[in-house]
Amino acid sequence: MISYIIRRILWTIPTLLIIALITFLLMHAIPGGPFTGPDISHLPDEVLKNMEDFYHLNDSLFKQFTEYIWNLLQGDLGPSYAERGKTVNEIIAQHLPISATLGVMSLLVAMGIGIPLGISSALKQNSFRDYFGMFVAVLGVSIPAMTLGPLLIWVFALKLNILPVARWGTFKQAILPVFTLGIGNAAILARLTRASMLQVIREDYIRTARAKGVVERRITVHHSLKNALIPVVTILGPLLAGLITGSMVVEQIFAIPGLGKFFVSSVLGRNYPVIMGTVLIFAVFLIVANLLVDIVYGWLDPRIRNK
Amino acid sequence: MKRTLMILLVLTFLMVQTVSLFAGGTEEAAEQVTSVNLRTSLNPETLDPTLLFSSNVNIMERMLFVSLVDFDEVNGEPSPDLATSWEASADGKTWTFHLRDDVVWTNGEKLTAKDVQYSIQRILDPAVASPLAGRLYSIENAKEFNTGAAEASELGIKIVDDYTIQFMINDPIAFFPSQIRIVGFPVPQETVETHGDRWFEPENIVSSGPYLLTEWKPNDMLVFEKNPDYYDAENVQIEKVVMYVVEDDSTAMSMFEAGEIDTVDVPSGDIDRVNKDPILSEQVTNVSQLISYMIQVNTEAVPFDNPLVRKAFAAAIDKQSLVKNIAKGGQTPTNTLSPQGVFGSVSPSAGIGIEFDPVQAKEYLAEAGYPNGKGLPEVQFNFNTSEFNRNVAEALQQMWLKNLGVDVAVKNIEGKVYWDIIVAGGLQWWRMGFAAELPDAHSFLYDIAHTTNGEKNLRWHRTDFDALVEAAMIETDLDKRREMYMEAERILCEEEAAVIPLWNYAYVNLTKPFLERQYSKQQIDSVKNWKVTPKE
């Protein structure tokens, strides 16, 4: 197991380099550059040239890429073109913890609501409880955060006046964004848990357990749930990676200084080092999350571990 | 059992983590000082005035630093700040500025002519690569220094004494004080050199303006407190200014309604509701801005290479209806390029430009050889992606169909690509917004349409137009300058219709009754002049 983990970790290095290369080529292939556009266009060519030289943008792409990789290997993600003197390392250090806190809290909410809802629906299939649970889940999947966020603000901040509209820092300020981000995922988890649970409770070994006279409660928790969770865990990996690195929509609606917006603003502003930095950090989290998922698989199902 | 214990431990750990993240973040106790909560849509990209380019952040630059010359918000003319007076030599090529002698840096040192000189030099230093450098190219040897062809010592700047500084300029520009206004914020040499590019962080900054920067959480908030050593501190009333970084306009609007911020610009989707609301409608102010929303035409692209076609499309636009039904923000429809409020703009009563006239529009089109649009090559109108621009484009499309019988295709293009395509000459015509760099018609007519020194995107050339805007640049008789710009507008927007102006931008602002503020046409608000009525 240990050697497996080490092997997987070593594999991330070439994976990241390939991701870096592809991202680098793609972002330079998009038309426009950091210092083009109507805002900046009327500047004299001489001024634009100084600015491009400042960030070595007039070097050959090959030189730019090798320099980037060389700095990357030393842990330096480069400067942000949009904010003089600020490095991508600083941006990530300042904003990632906020996104990660929001992401982890909302994932806990999603799991706390979604998984029990799914189990409860599956155990009483086609009952009112099932229909109601799945109605709530479909609702949750269908309402995007872009709508849910302003709706929650309107109800809880403007009409009921019990929560602040936006910003980040206090427990009260966290409630609305955490739920906005959590509810959609709760709905996805609920539907998945239900479907997978329904499949598992029809398996022979469940019938065997029941025939042996095992208590129903123990069957649900120990025999069905543990096996039913495998598909759920599979999507938790990428979900976690996405949530930790920030949600642009929720962060924008609630004015939260997270990392999410940099994924979008960097592309719009052709802020190359920030594009590279955000893509790489997302890739790292995705790889780590998938590794964790694989480890959890082994714990949930010994058959996987033995392969 | 062991497993349950593990899970419990992990859960406890997570909870402690979460709680500790929020510890100390409790709401601040009610402030005793007069304070105001504002919103900025942009986290400042820098607070170094020698590098700061975004106009949205000017408000903070003006809170922290005195400027050589200020700007009178009423008449758009330069007004005293660090410089109490200034004059040009007889040939108009030497400008002398006389400085106050009572301005001090927050480290206690006096602010002198040397600081002004250092800041100008820093902007022009090619190694600093400031986006502002071009605005100083009128100074002797500035361009040469900025491109590495001259030394800093050769710059046309002369320190006469501690409180007098002279600028030698290449051509006698009439609006030089306005031009230097945007770049004339002195920065503290020693601090800049010690701390480099992050010298303006709260722990390093040395400033000179009405406020001090005491806290800055990137992309979250900035806190400013009154500077007791500011030369005019007795007239600064608000003691603390909190500036929240809130990108989303709707969120800012909700924060205003919940009382979390004290003044906000209303998003266009909320304007109708605000005007109908009995309480909010009392707090509304409409402010026009020095920004033009226009259609620019590639005069080499078929069929727009024919001025009659351009005029036909221009005359078929009902600008009143556009503003009333689509734009909705109290914008002023206009037939000329320079917005009302800049020097040299043409009064609407002068009747210059192309009026809405569907009958005339059809005649122009018939005259051009396309009666009722028959035989007209395909026309596509482009805009940079935004909901607002799309609504405008679709309304224009309807008007052209109704008034000319021409079915124009409309298509959005992503912002940065948009600009590249325009420069490359790939579009027939397109929507453009243009803001005043200085409150002077020069900034619009010359910068957009001059054959060699303008933007060149119109691909349009008239020798008499070029001669007019060149002469106006150095004309010191203000009445003559006005006349020249009026004639230039007539050529560009009426005779040739190479630019089809639609309206001047405006914004709708909401402000809480206890805050008394000014509204800047240039969005360069001076918080130092604002007042708060104490809450009972």
Tab-separated table of C-alpha atoms in Angstrom, chain B residues 332-474:
chain	number	residue	atom	x	y	z
B	332	THR	CA	-27.832	62.138	-22.345
B	333	PRO	CA	-28.421	61.369	-26.031
B	334	THR	CA	-25.917	63.184	-28.209
B	335	ASN	CA	-25.024	63.756	-31.850
B	336	THR	CA	-21.447	64.857	-31.170
B	337	LEU	CA	-18.428	63.050	-29.807
B	338	SER	CA	-17.064	64.996	-26.802
B	339	PRO	CA	-19.397	64.596	-23.831
B	340	GLN	CA	-21.049	67.589	-22.188
B	341	GLY	CA	-18.765	68.909	-19.459
B	342	VAL	CA	-15.425	68.584	-21.217
B	343	PHE	CA	-13.830	71.695	-22.600
B	344	GLY	CA	-14.760	72.187	-26.253
B	345	SER	CA	-17.859	69.997	-26.262
B	346	VAL	CA	-20.650	71.253	-28.501
B	347	SER	CA	-23.916	72.357	-26.934
B	348	PRO	CA	-26.884	70.303	-28.237
B	349	SER	CA	-28.576	73.556	-29.274
B	350	ALA	CA	-25.834	74.190	-31.868
B	351	GLY	CA	-27.548	71.572	-34.041
B	352	ILE	CA	-24.341	69.846	-35.080
B	353	GLY	CA	-24.372	66.151	-35.913
B	354	ILE	CA	-26.938	63.878	-37.493
B	355	GLU	CA	-30.441	64.009	-36.024
B	356	PHE	CA	-32.899	61.114	-35.988
B	357	ASP	CA	-34.808	61.460	-39.271
B	358	PRO	CA	-36.122	58.237	-40.882
B	359	VAL	CA	-37.204	59.991	-44.098
B	360	GLN	CA	-33.805	61.588	-44.595
B	361	ALA	CA	-32.165	58.271	-43.710
B	362	LYS	CA	-33.964	56.511	-46.559
B	363	GLU	CA	-33.023	59.302	-48.932
B	364	TYR	CA	-29.335	59.000	-47.996
B	365	LEU	CA	-29.484	55.272	-48.648
B	366	ALA	CA	-31.241	55.716	-52.007
B	367	GLU	CA	-28.726	58.391	-52.954
B	368	ALA	CA	-25.923	55.975	-52.132
B	369	GLY	CA	-27.398	53.599	-54.716
B	370	TYR	CA	-29.284	51.261	-52.392
B	371	PRO	CA	-32.969	52.304	-52.520
B	372	ASN	CA	-34.787	50.595	-49.615
B	373	GLY	CA	-31.614	48.704	-48.904
B	374	LYS	CA	-31.717	46.842	-52.231
B	375	GLY	CA	-28.316	45.578	-53.290
B	376	LEU	CA	-26.693	46.546	-50.000
B	377	PRO	CA	-23.903	44.097	-49.074
B	378	GLU	CA	-24.291	42.193	-45.818
B	379	VAL	CA	-23.824	44.331	-42.714
B	380	GLN	CA	-22.799	43.013	-39.301
B	381	PHE	CA	-22.688	45.144	-36.160
B	382	ASN	CA	-20.372	43.985	-33.364
B	383	PHE	CA	-20.111	44.604	-29.657
B	384	ASN	CA	-17.935	43.356	-26.819
B	385	THR	CA	-19.780	40.772	-24.767
B	386	SER	CA	-22.105	42.192	-22.134
B	387	GLU	CA	-25.803	41.956	-21.453
B	388	PHE	CA	-26.175	45.721	-21.711
B	389	ASN	CA	-24.387	45.959	-25.056
B	390	ARG	CA	-26.504	43.133	-26.402
B	391	ASN	CA	-29.735	44.905	-25.483
B	392	VAL	CA	-28.509	48.067	-27.179
B	393	ALA	CA	-27.369	46.193	-30.293
B	394	GLU	CA	-30.701	44.425	-30.624
B	395	ALA	CA	-32.605	47.679	-30.264
B	396	LEU	CA	-30.401	49.231	-32.976
B	397	GLN	CA	-31.064	46.218	-35.180
B	398	GLN	CA	-34.818	46.819	-34.838
B	399	MET	CA	-34.451	50.502	-35.690
B	400	TRP	CA	-32.414	49.844	-38.814
B	401	LEU	CA	-34.898	47.227	-39.949
B	402	LYS	CA	-37.866	49.501	-39.322
B	403	ASN	CA	-36.417	52.767	-40.631
B	404	LEU	CA	-34.165	51.578	-43.454
B	405	GLY	CA	-35.511	48.127	-44.253
B	406	VAL	CA	-32.012	46.723	-43.704
B	407	ASP	CA	-31.572	43.544	-41.705
B	408	VAL	CA	-28.299	44.021	-39.812
B	409	ALA	CA	-26.720	41.009	-38.110
B	410	VAL	CA	-25.489	41.663	-34.554
B	411	LYS	CA	-22.768	39.629	-32.919
B	412	ASN	CA	-20.806	39.745	-29.663
B	413	ILE	CA	-17.051	39.200	-29.388
B	414	GLU	CA	-15.004	38.563	-26.239
B	415	GLY	CA	-13.310	41.723	-24.913
B	416	LYS	CA	-9.608	41.206	-25.667
B	417	VAL	CA	-10.178	39.488	-29.005
B	418	TYR	CA	-12.585	42.300	-29.870
B	419	TRP	CA	-9.886	44.885	-29.661
B	420	ASP	CA	-7.413	42.871	-31.731
B	421	ILE	CA	-9.967	42.399	-34.502
B	422	ILE	CA	-10.846	46.093	-34.531
B	423	VAL	CA	-7.194	47.104	-34.779
B	424	ALA	CA	-6.656	44.587	-37.559
B	425	GLY	CA	-9.543	46.137	-39.490
B	426	GLY	CA	-11.658	42.977	-39.339
B	427	LEU	CA	-14.980	44.633	-38.456
B	428	GLN	CA	-17.318	46.848	-40.457
B	429	TRP	CA	-18.535	48.821	-37.455
B	430	TRP	CA	-18.690	48.301	-33.736
B	431	ARG	CA	-19.739	49.708	-30.375
B	432	MET	CA	-17.139	51.575	-28.303
B	433	GLY	CA	-17.058	53.396	-24.987
B	434	PHE	CA	-14.474	56.132	-24.597
B	435	ALA	CA	-13.595	57.937	-21.359
B	436	ALA	CA	-11.898	61.308	-21.055
B	437	GLU	CA	-8.242	61.090	-20.212
B	438	LEU	CA	-8.396	64.821	-19.693
B	439	PRO	CA	-11.567	66.874	-19.590
B	440	ASP	CA	-10.843	68.359	-22.987
B	441	ALA	CA	-12.230	67.727	-26.479
B	442	HIS	CA	-8.645	67.007	-27.529
B	443	SER	CA	-8.913	63.753	-25.613
B	444	PHE	CA	-11.757	62.617	-27.893
B	445	LEU	CA	-11.351	64.180	-31.321
B	446	TYR	CA	-7.574	64.000	-31.606
B	447	ASP	CA	-7.127	60.689	-29.792
B	448	ILE	CA	-9.777	58.871	-31.798
B	449	ALA	CA	-9.671	60.421	-35.237
B	450	HIS	CA	-6.318	62.112	-35.922
B	451	THR	CA	-4.763	60.351	-38.918
B	452	THR	CA	-1.323	59.587	-37.505
B	453	ASN	CA	-1.518	60.088	-33.730
B	454	GLY	CA	-5.066	58.866	-33.122
B	455	GLU	CA	-6.311	55.321	-32.761
B	456	LYS	CA	-6.391	54.747	-36.539
B	457	ASN	CA	-9.265	52.262	-36.256
B	458	LEU	CA	-11.645	54.394	-38.309
B	459	ARG	CA	-9.191	54.210	-41.201
B	460	TRP	CA	-10.402	57.685	-41.973
B	461	HIS	CA	-8.458	60.684	-43.177
B	462	ARG	CA	-9.281	64.340	-43.742
B	463	THR	CA	-6.454	66.834	-43.962
B	464	ASP	CA	-8.617	69.750	-42.832
B	465	PHE	CA	-9.743	67.789	-39.728
B	466	ASP	CA	-6.154	66.949	-38.783
B	467	ALA	CA	-5.105	70.569	-39.248
B	468	LEU	CA	-7.940	71.750	-37.005
B	469	VAL	CA	-7.243	69.438	-34.072
B	470	GLU	CA	-3.515	70.072	-34.347
B	471	ALA	CA	-4.024	73.837	-34.246
B	472	ALA	CA	-6.519	73.583	-31.389
B	473	MET	CA	-3.980	71.705	-29.305
B	474	ILE	CA	-1.709	74.723	-29.058
